[in-house]
XYZ file of C-alpha atoms in Angstrom:
720
model
C -18.205 -10.477 -47.792
C -17.453 -8.001 -45.026
C -19.808 -5.786 -42.979
C -19.451 -3.538 -39.923
C -21.680 -4.061 -36.983
C -21.709 -1.872 -34.010
C -18.351 -0.255 -34.984
C -16.666 -3.648 -35.255
C -15.521 -5.476 -38.369
C -17.406 -8.866 -38.882
C -16.077 -11.203 -41.401
C -17.301 -14.522 -42.728
C -14.038 -16.046 -41.842
C -12.171 -17.978 -44.634
C -8.984 -19.875 -44.509
C -6.129 -19.119 -46.789
C -3.654 -21.863 -48.174
C -0.787 -20.142 -45.959
C -2.524 -21.322 -42.891
C -2.220 -25.067 -43.488
C 1.481 -25.051 -43.660
C 2.181 -22.263 -41.163
C 0.516 -24.137 -38.201
C 2.002 -27.629 -38.674
C 4.740 -26.842 -36.330
C 2.337 -26.852 -33.411
C 2.036 -30.709 -33.500
C 4.009 -33.926 -34.171
C 3.299 -35.638 -37.563
C 2.174 -38.877 -36.341
C -1.497 -39.831 -36.169
C -2.882 -36.449 -37.298
C -6.218 -35.197 -38.569
C -7.181 -31.811 -39.769
C -9.129 -29.556 -37.503
C -11.380 -27.647 -39.996
C -9.722 -24.574 -41.221
C -6.470 -26.178 -41.833
C -4.708 -26.538 -38.414
C -2.973 -29.905 -38.152
C -3.186 -31.640 -34.853
C -2.911 -34.851 -33.098
C -5.998 -36.854 -32.521
C -5.986 -37.572 -28.865
C -8.749 -38.465 -25.997
C -9.297 -35.561 -23.598
C -7.520 -37.358 -20.706
C -4.380 -38.078 -22.421
C -4.087 -34.485 -23.398
C -4.371 -33.316 -19.771
C -1.516 -35.489 -18.562
C 1.033 -34.157 -21.333
C -0.026 -30.558 -21.725
C 2.667 -28.910 -19.998
C 5.407 -31.087 -21.498
C 3.967 -30.716 -24.914
C 4.123 -27.114 -24.834
C 7.713 -27.055 -23.721
C 8.726 -29.514 -26.375
C 6.972 -28.165 -29.214
C 8.375 -24.539 -29.027
C 11.855 -23.587 -28.674
C 11.661 -20.267 -26.812
C 14.137 -17.487 -27.289
C 12.840 -16.018 -23.920
C 12.464 -12.720 -25.435
C 11.605 -10.180 -22.668
C 8.880 -7.601 -22.931
C 10.377 -4.247 -23.182
C 8.809 -1.251 -21.345
C 10.529 1.589 -23.476
C 8.938 2.676 -26.689
C 6.713 -0.541 -26.681
C 4.890 -0.575 -30.022
C 3.426 -4.093 -30.214
C -0.068 -5.411 -29.546
C -1.442 -6.257 -26.119
C -2.459 -10.022 -25.601
C -5.386 -10.764 -23.466
C -5.799 -14.602 -22.617
C -8.278 -16.505 -20.597
C -11.670 -17.999 -20.732
C -14.720 -15.930 -21.227
C -18.160 -16.585 -19.803
C -21.360 -15.986 -21.696
C -20.535 -12.321 -20.933
C -17.768 -12.471 -23.848
C -15.498 -10.643 -21.413
C -12.173 -11.142 -23.415
C -13.400 -9.612 -26.754
C -15.334 -6.770 -24.941
C -12.259 -5.913 -23.191
C -10.041 -6.042 -26.250
C -12.421 -3.687 -28.127
C -12.541 -1.210 -25.243
C -8.762 -1.233 -24.751
C -8.384 -1.049 -28.390
C -10.460 1.982 -28.585
C -8.669 3.683 -25.648
C -5.143 2.999 -26.943
C -5.944 4.494 -30.397
C -8.234 7.253 -29.610
C -8.543 7.933 -33.269
C -11.515 6.014 -35.259
C -10.014 7.097 -38.511
C -6.697 5.514 -37.788
C -8.560 2.336 -36.517
C -10.533 2.203 -39.795
C -7.290 2.435 -41.837
C -5.647 -0.360 -39.810
C -8.622 -2.512 -40.120
C -8.451 -2.039 -43.799
C -4.700 -2.902 -43.899
C -5.440 -6.052 -41.769
C -8.197 -7.101 -44.168
C -6.035 -6.693 -47.136
C -3.208 -8.659 -45.539
C -2.812 -12.396 -44.439
C -4.080 -11.225 -41.157
C -7.688 -10.861 -42.233
C -8.581 -14.068 -40.074
C -7.451 -12.488 -36.919
C -10.253 -9.826 -36.886
C -12.790 -11.327 -34.598
C -16.503 -11.450 -35.224
C -18.608 -9.567 -32.588
C -20.499 -12.670 -31.321
C -22.913 -11.337 -28.679
C -22.228 -7.795 -27.806
C -22.192 -5.857 -30.978
C -24.023 -2.627 -30.056
C -26.863 -1.301 -32.026
C -25.721 1.849 -33.818
C -27.645 4.323 -35.801
C -28.160 3.924 -39.436
C -25.376 5.602 -41.369
C -23.527 5.230 -44.725
C -20.261 5.398 -42.818
C -19.799 3.800 -39.281
C -16.760 4.547 -37.150
C -14.634 1.652 -35.924
C -14.577 1.874 -32.244
C -12.080 -0.820 -31.510
C -10.432 -4.047 -33.078
C -10.422 -7.470 -31.356
C -8.104 -9.845 -32.986
C -8.693 -13.572 -32.243
C -6.194 -16.168 -32.709
C -8.753 -18.961 -32.655
C -11.723 -19.076 -35.125
C -14.730 -21.106 -36.350
C -15.836 -21.416 -39.835
C -17.861 -23.771 -42.098
C -15.022 -26.194 -42.088
C -14.474 -26.400 -38.403
C -12.134 -24.652 -35.898
C -8.674 -23.217 -36.459
C -5.857 -21.629 -34.776
C -3.420 -19.008 -36.402
C 0.165 -19.176 -36.397
C 2.095 -16.889 -34.019
C 4.714 -16.443 -36.914
C 2.005 -14.775 -38.953
C 1.306 -12.239 -36.075
C 4.902 -11.690 -35.676
C 5.345 -10.830 -39.500
C 2.391 -8.548 -39.251
C 4.202 -6.927 -36.218
C 7.302 -6.466 -38.151
C 5.501 -5.040 -41.008
C 3.917 -2.562 -38.574
C 0.313 -3.792 -39.561
C 0.008 -4.641 -35.992
C 1.070 -2.247 -33.275
C 0.155 -1.125 -29.643
C -2.673 1.161 -31.179
C -3.934 -1.210 -34.083
C -5.852 -3.771 -32.148
C -5.673 -6.273 -29.096
C -5.115 -9.918 -29.650
C -7.356 -12.391 -27.955
C -6.630 -15.935 -26.847
C -9.965 -17.045 -25.548
C -9.836 -20.645 -24.353
C -13.650 -20.894 -24.219
C -14.156 -19.679 -27.776
C -17.116 -21.377 -29.453
C -14.436 -23.418 -31.203
C -13.794 -25.284 -28.139
C -17.469 -26.400 -27.670
C -16.951 -29.530 -29.960
C -15.113 -31.982 -27.583
C -13.680 -33.900 -30.487
C -11.105 -31.011 -31.128
C -10.899 -29.523 -27.531
C -7.492 -31.109 -26.658
C -5.983 -30.159 -29.904
C -7.194 -26.607 -29.795
C -5.773 -26.267 -26.322
C -2.448 -27.469 -27.268
C -2.428 -25.274 -30.490
C -3.529 -22.161 -28.725
C -1.228 -22.734 -25.833
C 1.770 -22.806 -28.099
C 0.449 -19.754 -29.543
C 0.333 -18.116 -26.163
C 3.871 -19.294 -25.365
C 5.408 -17.841 -28.485
C 3.671 -14.553 -28.391
C 4.858 -14.192 -24.840
C 8.416 -15.578 -24.902
C 9.594 -15.133 -28.721
C 7.686 -12.034 -29.654
C 7.886 -10.355 -26.250
C 4.403 -9.210 -26.211
C 2.607 -7.699 -23.134
C 0.149 -10.306 -22.086
C -2.681 -10.112 -19.484
C -4.467 -12.912 -17.969
C -8.213 -12.111 -17.727
C -9.227 -14.316 -14.921
C -13.045 -14.794 -15.272
C -14.589 -16.505 -12.365
C -18.334 -15.870 -12.025
C -19.734 -16.702 -8.542
C -23.187 -17.292 -9.974
C -24.170 -20.900 -10.873
C -26.006 -19.482 -13.826
C -23.071 -17.311 -15.113
C -22.740 -18.911 -18.474
C -19.507 -20.718 -17.802
C -20.158 -24.318 -17.770
C -18.409 -27.036 -15.855
C -16.317 -28.127 -18.928
C -14.940 -24.623 -19.273
C -14.133 -24.515 -15.574
C -12.445 -27.736 -15.782
C -10.485 -26.623 -18.798
C -9.545 -23.416 -16.734
C -8.265 -25.334 -13.908
C -6.310 -27.531 -16.134
C -4.297 -24.895 -18.034
C -4.090 -21.901 -15.500
C -0.861 -23.142 -13.888
C 0.842 -24.289 -17.152
C -0.474 -21.626 -19.672
C -2.418 -18.822 -18.473
C -0.314 -17.660 -15.394
C 3.392 -18.447 -16.953
C 2.644 -16.694 -20.341
C 1.408 -13.408 -18.944
C 2.834 -10.757 -16.628
C -0.378 -9.216 -15.402
C -3.723 -10.454 -14.228
C -7.079 -8.810 -13.994
C -10.173 -10.583 -12.127
C -13.668 -10.451 -13.353
C -16.689 -11.907 -11.427
C -20.218 -11.248 -12.609
C -19.413 -7.848 -14.139
C -19.680 -9.191 -17.791
C -23.316 -9.983 -17.224
C -24.139 -6.784 -15.283
C -26.014 -3.826 -16.463
C -24.568 -1.333 -14.143
C -21.306 0.606 -13.898
C -19.485 -2.299 -12.637
C -18.343 -3.294 -16.202
C -16.934 0.214 -16.706
C -14.760 -0.248 -13.612
C -13.249 -3.543 -15.200
C -12.517 -1.799 -18.298
C -10.871 1.184 -16.279
C -8.733 -1.205 -14.466
C -7.246 -2.934 -17.572
C -6.496 0.590 -18.789
C -4.763 1.491 -15.474
C -2.863 -1.757 -15.679
C -1.712 -1.241 -19.226
C -0.774 2.394 -18.387
C 1.229 1.072 -15.444
C 2.959 -1.614 -17.384
C 4.062 0.788 -20.188
C 5.700 3.358 -17.888
C 9.492 3.657 -18.054
C 10.861 1.234 -15.473
C 11.648 3.008 -12.126
C 15.334 4.156 -11.576
C 16.807 3.909 -8.267
C 17.467 7.305 -7.038
C 15.650 8.798 -10.180
C 12.753 11.222 -10.716
C 9.862 11.493 -12.986
C 6.345 10.114 -13.275
C 7.369 6.608 -12.007
C 9.878 7.380 -9.279
C 9.998 6.937 -5.482
C 10.951 10.671 -5.495
C 7.315 11.338 -6.392
C 5.411 8.279 -5.036
C 7.274 8.607 -1.656
C 7.418 12.365 -1.603
C 7.557 14.841 0.911
C 4.476 15.051 3.043
C 2.937 12.036 1.406
C 0.863 9.527 3.464
C -0.581 6.040 2.977
C -3.438 4.706 4.962
C -2.924 1.218 6.453
C -6.154 -0.885 6.085
C -6.604 -3.623 8.668
C -9.943 -5.036 7.697
C -10.334 -8.872 7.008
C -12.440 -7.947 4.024
C -12.020 -4.922 1.936
C -15.751 -4.290 1.675
C -15.729 -3.503 5.414
C -13.830 -0.446 4.737
C -16.486 0.998 2.248
C -18.259 3.295 4.947
C -14.981 5.169 5.536
C -13.530 5.317 2.174
C -14.751 8.728 1.000
C -13.505 10.411 3.946
C -10.077 8.480 4.287
C -9.218 9.463 0.441
C -9.275 13.107 1.217
C -6.113 12.950 3.274
C -3.799 10.335 1.796
C -1.912 9.748 -1.277
C -1.847 5.864 -1.296
C -3.715 2.966 0.196
C -1.721 0.139 1.991
C -3.309 -3.161 1.044
C -2.512 -5.510 4.152
C -2.728 -8.829 2.397
C -1.562 -10.669 5.683
C -4.703 -9.541 7.646
C -7.087 -10.608 4.970
C -9.310 -13.686 5.537
C -8.501 -14.472 1.920
C -4.765 -14.840 2.794
C -5.555 -17.181 5.741
C -7.642 -19.233 3.266
C -4.815 -18.940 0.737
C -2.148 -20.375 3.288
C -4.569 -23.236 4.427
C -5.222 -24.234 0.746
C -1.259 -24.082 0.089
C -0.476 -26.262 2.952
C -3.071 -28.855 2.294
C -5.554 -27.844 4.998
C -8.631 -27.662 2.741
C -10.890 -27.960 5.749
C -9.948 -24.616 7.060
C -10.329 -22.907 3.972
C -13.587 -21.106 3.254
C -12.948 -19.700 -0.110
C -12.961 -21.674 -3.330
C -10.076 -19.699 -4.883
C -8.377 -17.429 -2.251
C -5.863 -16.355 -4.735
C -8.645 -14.939 -6.928
C -10.078 -13.337 -3.937
C -6.884 -11.598 -2.884
C -6.485 -9.979 -6.502
C -10.198 -9.156 -6.767
C -10.329 -7.597 -3.350
C -7.534 -5.280 -4.282
C -9.427 -4.232 -7.483
C -12.497 -3.458 -5.224
C -10.470 -1.307 -3.194
C -9.428 0.600 -6.204
C -12.908 0.904 -7.439
C -14.058 2.277 -4.122
C -11.232 4.916 -4.002
C -11.680 5.978 -7.627
C -14.661 8.556 -7.336
C -12.999 9.915 -4.223
C -9.284 9.962 -5.193
C -8.431 13.680 -4.724
C -4.682 13.116 -4.390
C -4.034 10.518 -7.140
C -0.990 11.204 -9.237
C -1.445 11.377 -13.046
C -0.781 8.173 -14.650
C 0.245 8.479 -18.480
C -1.756 6.331 -20.834
C -2.052 5.991 -24.502
C 0.272 8.766 -25.754
C -0.956 11.888 -24.318
C -3.905 10.759 -22.255
C -3.818 10.462 -18.605
C -5.650 8.481 -15.847
C -6.110 10.616 -12.734
C -8.322 8.704 -10.507
C -6.132 5.767 -9.590
C -5.087 6.075 -6.004
C -1.933 4.077 -5.647
C -1.770 0.840 -3.603
C 1.135 -0.252 -1.326
C 1.013 -4.027 -1.448
C 2.237 -5.566 1.926
C 2.419 -8.964 3.462
C 3.835 -8.315 6.946
C 5.300 -11.298 8.756
C 4.513 -12.149 12.358
C 7.947 -11.009 13.887
C 7.856 -7.929 12.025
C 4.498 -6.596 13.421
C 2.259 -8.612 11.013
C 0.549 -11.878 11.157
C 2.032 -13.959 8.280
C 3.852 -17.069 9.454
C 7.602 -16.626 9.012
C 8.594 -20.384 9.217
C 10.386 -21.749 6.132
C 6.949 -22.728 4.327
C 5.297 -19.520 5.352
C 8.126 -17.324 3.832
C 7.888 -19.239 0.625
C 4.273 -18.723 0.259
C 4.814 -15.002 1.025
C 7.069 -14.525 -1.942
C 4.314 -16.224 -3.951
C 1.802 -13.571 -2.752
C 4.456 -10.800 -3.343
C 4.640 -12.019 -6.956
C 0.951 -11.744 -7.167
C 1.098 -8.237 -6.191
C 3.554 -7.600 -9.139
C 0.974 -9.258 -11.544
C -1.788 -6.945 -10.052
C 0.281 -3.758 -11.262
C 0.728 -2.280 -7.761
C 2.437 0.901 -7.598
C 4.567 0.019 -4.440
C 5.597 -3.565 -3.315
C 6.681 -3.754 0.294
C 9.434 -6.315 0.546
C 10.797 -7.301 4.049
C 14.589 -7.400 3.685
C 15.475 -10.158 6.200
C 14.333 -13.316 4.369
C 15.682 -16.023 2.074
C 18.265 -14.516 -0.318
C 17.444 -16.710 -3.309
C 13.679 -16.146 -3.128
C 14.409 -12.381 -2.599
C 16.813 -12.257 -5.650
C 14.336 -13.965 -7.874
C 11.483 -11.671 -6.887
C 13.699 -8.566 -7.446
C 14.901 -9.860 -10.854
C 11.234 -10.403 -11.815
C 10.219 -6.933 -10.720
C 13.130 -5.282 -12.639
C 12.785 -7.244 -15.767
C 8.960 -7.420 -16.214
C 7.392 -4.990 -13.958
C 7.328 -1.372 -13.203
C 6.222 -1.476 -9.365
C 8.462 0.511 -7.110
C 10.128 -1.607 -4.336
C 9.973 -0.492 -0.633
C 12.583 -2.475 1.195
C 11.483 -2.915 4.944
C 12.476 -4.010 8.426
C 10.773 -3.803 11.607
C 12.416 -4.354 15.052
C 9.814 -5.394 17.333
C 10.207 -5.659 21.301
C 14.059 -4.612 21.464
C 16.081 -1.554 21.041
C 18.986 -1.290 18.690
C 21.851 1.166 18.483
C 22.340 4.140 16.085
C 24.960 2.111 14.083
C 22.625 -1.103 13.967
C 19.720 1.367 12.787
C 21.973 2.619 10.103
C 22.894 -0.798 8.905
C 19.220 -1.743 8.729
C 18.633 0.937 6.384
C 21.534 -0.099 4.240
C 20.060 -3.718 4.359
C 16.824 -2.354 3.175
C 18.378 -0.988 0.045
C 18.393 -4.582 -1.144
C 21.615 -4.411 -2.727
C 20.914 -1.259 -4.568
C 17.643 -2.690 -5.938
C 15.066 -1.084 -3.606
C 13.622 2.495 -4.531
C 12.859 3.233 -0.982
C 13.866 2.010 2.590
C 11.668 1.748 5.689
C 12.900 1.028 9.102
C 10.711 0.683 12.090
C 12.268 0.482 15.653
C 11.204 -0.038 18.993
C 12.006 1.977 22.197
C 11.589 1.146 25.866
C 11.291 4.811 26.994
C 11.666 8.283 25.680
C 13.846 10.032 28.407
C 16.770 10.826 26.023
C 14.900 11.606 22.743
C 14.798 7.989 21.722
C 11.841 8.641 19.506
C 14.295 10.555 17.229
C 16.535 7.467 16.669
C 14.937 6.391 13.360
C 14.823 9.833 11.954
C 18.416 10.608 12.739
C 19.554 7.073 11.453
C 17.657 7.826 8.250
C 19.571 10.937 7.642
C 22.923 9.303 8.602
C 22.303 6.258 6.225
C 21.302 8.509 3.378
C 24.852 10.116 3.352
C 26.761 6.814 3.284
C 25.209 5.139 -0.099
C 24.457 6.498 -3.449
C 22.191 7.101 -5.247
C 20.062 8.623 -2.422
C 16.743 7.037 -1.994
C 13.723 7.966 0.228
C 14.295 6.725 3.814
C 11.509 6.316 5.931
C 11.997 6.105 9.874
C 9.459 5.276 12.566
C 9.233 4.183 16.086
C 6.543 1.723 16.992
C 3.841 2.169 19.743
C 2.566 5.368 21.576
C 6.079 6.354 22.369
C 6.816 6.757 18.780
C 3.901 9.217 17.796
C 6.540 12.028 17.414
C 8.491 9.880 14.943
C 5.545 10.064 12.501
C 5.774 13.939 12.688
C 9.505 14.053 12.068
C 9.546 11.527 9.177
C 9.043 13.755 6.090
C 8.124 11.073 3.501
C 5.502 8.503 2.879
C 4.385 8.160 6.352
C 1.690 5.570 7.498
C -1.420 7.118 8.796
C -4.871 6.228 10.382
C -7.958 8.259 9.864
C -10.285 9.698 12.402
C -13.343 7.841 10.860
C -11.770 4.466 11.374
C -13.138 2.374 14.383
C -9.454 1.233 15.067
C -6.011 1.994 14.348
C -3.946 -0.424 12.301
C -0.972 0.106 14.752
C -0.661 1.814 18.220
C 0.919 5.258 17.928
C -0.444 6.116 14.554
C -1.723 9.545 13.842
C -4.001 10.878 11.201
C -2.617 12.877 8.286
C -4.264 16.001 9.653
C -2.565 15.462 13.182
C 0.738 15.061 11.437
C 0.458 18.011 9.157
C -0.494 20.313 12.166
C 2.589 19.062 14.033
C 4.801 19.863 11.251
C 3.416 23.373 10.890
C 3.741 24.052 14.600
C 7.291 22.805 14.611
C 8.374 24.641 11.426
C 9.089 21.502 9.403
C 6.911 22.702 6.567
C 7.730 26.481 5.711
C 5.331 28.500 3.805
C 6.326 29.033 0.099
C 5.378 31.738 -2.229
C 4.354 31.198 -5.906
C 2.961 33.403 -8.429
C 1.893 33.687 -12.032
C 3.759 36.436 -13.770
C 2.306 38.297 -16.590
C 0.578 41.583 -17.436
C -3.313 42.175 -17.875
C -3.890 38.833 -16.497
C -6.924 39.406 -14.370
C -8.591 36.582 -16.262
C -6.100 33.990 -15.142
C -7.695 31.270 -12.772
C -4.209 29.879 -11.849
C -4.428 31.300 -8.221
C -7.677 29.540 -7.399
C -6.542 26.317 -9.028
C -3.136 26.116 -7.539
C -4.582 27.377 -4.316
C -7.052 24.578 -4.161
C -4.490 22.194 -4.731
C -2.196 23.241 -1.854
C -5.398 23.223 0.348
C -6.197 19.769 -0.711
C -2.819 18.454 0.549
C -2.838 20.802 3.627
C 0.163 22.751 2.605
C 0.453 26.360 3.812
C 1.756 27.754 0.485
C 0.421 30.883 -1.480
C -0.172 31.383 -5.227
C -0.795 34.848 -6.446
C -0.939 37.197 -9.444
C 2.081 39.132 -10.382
C 0.561 41.533 -12.930
C 3.584 43.852 -14.063
C 4.464 45.852 -17.191
C 8.155 44.681 -17.041
C 10.122 41.622 -15.757
C 12.308 43.708 -13.883
C 9.518 45.062 -11.470
C 8.968 41.382 -10.513
C 12.530 40.286 -10.167
C 13.338 43.357 -8.029
C 10.230 42.850 -5.758
C 9.279 40.963 -2.583
C 8.130 37.582 -4.050
C 11.116 36.863 -6.315
C 13.582 37.945 -3.586
C 11.927 36.079 -0.613
C 13.887 33.228 0.827
C 10.718 31.149 0.573
C 10.029 31.900 -3.188
C 9.206 28.559 -4.662
C 8.791 29.369 -8.272
C 6.436 30.972 -10.870
C 4.428 30.449 -13.938
C 5.181 32.795 -16.760
C 2.803 34.062 -19.371
C 2.307 36.997 -21.981
C 4.333 39.078 -22.432
C 7.289 38.050 -20.267
C 8.162 34.568 -21.669
C 11.191 35.740 -23.404
C 12.097 38.587 -21.122
C 12.553 36.353 -18.113
C 15.358 34.288 -19.611
C 18.354 36.578 -18.445
C 17.191 36.286 -14.718
C 17.267 32.492 -14.462
C 20.393 30.530 -13.667
C 19.813 27.362 -15.997
C 17.760 26.744 -18.956
C 16.184 23.333 -19.637
C 16.879 21.839 -23.218
C 13.199 22.694 -24.168
C 13.501 26.277 -23.021
C 17.029 26.706 -24.824
C 15.479 25.205 -28.184
C 12.410 27.191 -28.010
C 13.832 30.443 -26.615
C 11.014 30.783 -24.138
C 10.150 30.108 -20.535
C 6.937 29.569 -19.067
C 7.846 28.017 -15.760
C 10.593 28.941 -13.121
C 11.482 26.289 -10.749
C 13.490 26.812 -7.543
C 16.160 24.314 -6.361
C 18.994 24.321 -3.856
C 22.385 23.145 -4.737
C 24.782 21.141 -2.459
C 25.625 24.300 -0.631
C 22.230 25.440 -0.148
C 22.347 28.088 -2.680
C 19.159 28.988 -4.483
C 19.161 27.836 -8.236
C 16.672 29.193 -10.478
C 15.661 26.986 -13.476
C 13.755 28.092 -16.577
C 11.614 25.562 -18.377
C 9.076 25.400 -21.115
C 6.050 23.136 -21.103
C 3.858 24.830 -23.563
C 4.970 22.494 -26.411
C 3.714 19.700 -24.542
C 0.209 21.269 -24.432
C 0.309 21.525 -28.142
C 2.291 18.387 -29.132
C 0.329 15.922 -27.096
C -3.209 16.554 -28.278
C -1.799 16.516 -31.872
C -0.038 13.370 -31.220
C -3.251 11.783 -29.677
C -5.283 12.827 -32.715
C -2.935 12.102 -35.770
C -0.544 9.794 -34.341
C 3.369 9.603 -34.691
C 3.231 8.928 -38.437
C 3.214 12.132 -40.277
C 3.908 12.496 -44.022
C 7.088 14.377 -45.053
C 5.060 16.729 -47.244
C 2.777 17.737 -44.292
C 2.684 21.317 -43.064
C 1.296 23.026 -39.938
C 0.344 26.750 -39.639
C 1.021 28.588 -36.373
C -0.634 31.956 -36.037
C 1.323 34.216 -33.632
C 4.925 35.372 -33.025
C 5.326 35.545 -29.232
C 6.678 33.060 -26.519
C 3.913 30.731 -26.863
C 4.163 30.576 -30.658
C 7.859 29.759 -30.587
C-alpha cells in the first residue's frame, strides 16, 4: 500500500527478489548471514569490521574512476553522512529535490515511474518531519528523497548501486527527479548485530555511486554541539570511524550542520540555501583560463571590483560590521590563517592536542565560512547572479575568496615543510566548501601544487588566483614581470596577484606593480586579470591604480587587515579624480516609452557600485534620430537597450550581430566593444528569447512531445 503524507511518498517497504542477487557482490561468500530484506553480508564483530573497513571497500569494488562531469550533468545528487534526530539528510534531500525540479507535477510523474519500477525501494519514508498538510483529494509532491538503506519487517537492507545505475540509464532518475541519501545513522543501523555489515555494504554503494557512476556527492557533516542533540555516542563513534575512509573520499563537497536541524528559527533555511548555492556552484561550466561568462575571472575579478579582507580570529566578531561592509564590496576574503580554528587545526594535525581548544577544528573552519555567508546574505547588494536549476538564480550569495597566507608572504601560516603540507590540506578544504575564488601561493612544493590544481580542474569550479608577496625587499621590473608569469601557475590560474615592497617613493616606485602587470599581460596568452599592489603606506596609490579585484578595508572596522589599505569609497573617489573611470552614457531606445523604469533600475545599479555612468530614455520616432544624435556618437557611449518599435530597424546600424540576433532577426541590446586598434565596435544581441524560454523550461522541463504546439500572439521584434 502507498500513501502520501506531507507531500512525500511513504511506502510499506517490501523487498523484491532481484535485490537478493543484486547485492551479493558487496561481500565475500564465506561465513554469511542474511540481513533482513535480502542483503548478504559477513557476520563479524564490531571491532573486526573497524580494522578492515577501508581495505574491504577497496577490495570489493573495482572502480573505473569515473569523474563527475560538470557540463550537461543530468544525474541525481547524492547526500551522505549521519543524521541526528533532526533527520537532516532526508530533509535536505526533500528541499533540494523540490528546488531542482520546481515542478510538482513533474515530481509526481517521476514518483509514479519510480514506484512502478524496480526502484520503489529507494523512496524514503518520511520518518519524523512530514509536515501536516491540508486535507485534499490530491496532494502535490514537494520533493523526493531516495534512500539507499531501508528497514522493513524482515530487517535492514541496502540497495545495489547497479540498480541505481540502471534507473539513471533509463532516465527514471535524473538531476530533477530526486536526491539519493546514504544515511549512516538510518534506523537500520540501530541494531548492533547488523551495524558493521551495513557500514560495509553502504560504503561500497557510496564508492560505486561516486567513482563508477560519477554522481555529484555532498558530505552532510552533522555535528551538534549540544549533548542532548539526538546523535548518540555510538553514532559519533561510527562517524569518526568512516569519515576519513568513506565520507570524505567519496564526496567532492561538504556542508556543515550544528543544531540547525532541531531549531525552529530561520537557521535551517540557511542550511537549505547553502546546499542550493553549493550545487549551483558545482554545476557551473568549469572556468576557462582567459574566458568570459558567469564563471570567469573576467566577471569575478572584474574592473572596479573589490574584496574585503577579514582579519578576525572568529567570524562572529565581524557581525557588527557586516551590513555596512557588504554595501561596498563584491567579495569577502576568508583569511583562514588568521582564524583561531586554523591554529587549533595545526595543533591537532601536528599532535599537539594540549594546544587545541576545539574538538574538530576542520569542522569549525568550514562552519565559520558558512556563517560568514549567512551573515552577508541579507546584505549582499553586489552579489553576482548564480544560475541554479535551469533558469533559476541565486542572487544573495556574496562570493568568498579563500586564503591561507604563509608567514613569509605577509600572513601567519607556518611555511616549513610540515606547515606547507597542511596548508594544501586546508586549500583542498576550500574547494570542498565550494568557494568562488581559491588563493594559491605560487612559490611552494610543485607536486602538492600540481595535485591541488588537478583536483580543482577535474572536480570543482572554483577560480584559481595565483599569488605571490615579496616582503621587506625590492625587486626589479624584470623580476616583477617574472613573478606575474609564475603566478599563472603553468597556465592553470585564472588570475594573478603580485604584491611588492618598496623602500621609498622618490621615483614613482609605487607604480612598479601596476606597470609590471601591464607588461606581463602582453607576454602570455590568453590574457588573465593581473592584480598589482605595493605593501605598506607607501603603496596606497597602487590600490587606486590597480583596476581589478582590489583588496580593501572599511571605515567601520576597528583595524585594517594590512597597512596602506584603503576603503572602496576612497579608491573610487581617487579613480574618478584621476580620470581612471570615465563617465559612460547608456540609454533605452524606443518610442512612447515613458512607462519604462529602466533608467531608475539601471541608475540605481550604477549608484550601488559607485560608477558615474548615466542611463536615460531615448524616445524617438525613428532609429535615425538616435544614431545621428549626441548619445550614439559620444566617445563615451556605452551601449543601449532597444524596445518597440526599433528592434528590427536598429540592425543596419550595428557592426556585428550575435547568433541569436541573426536567427531571430531582432536586436534588443547594443553592446560597445573596442577592437585591438581601439576602434569602436557595435554588437547587436537579442536576449528576449531567454526571458521567454527560461520560465517555460522551468515550468515544463526539457522533455516536450513532438506533437506539442505553442501559440505566439504578435508580429513585432519581440514576437520573433
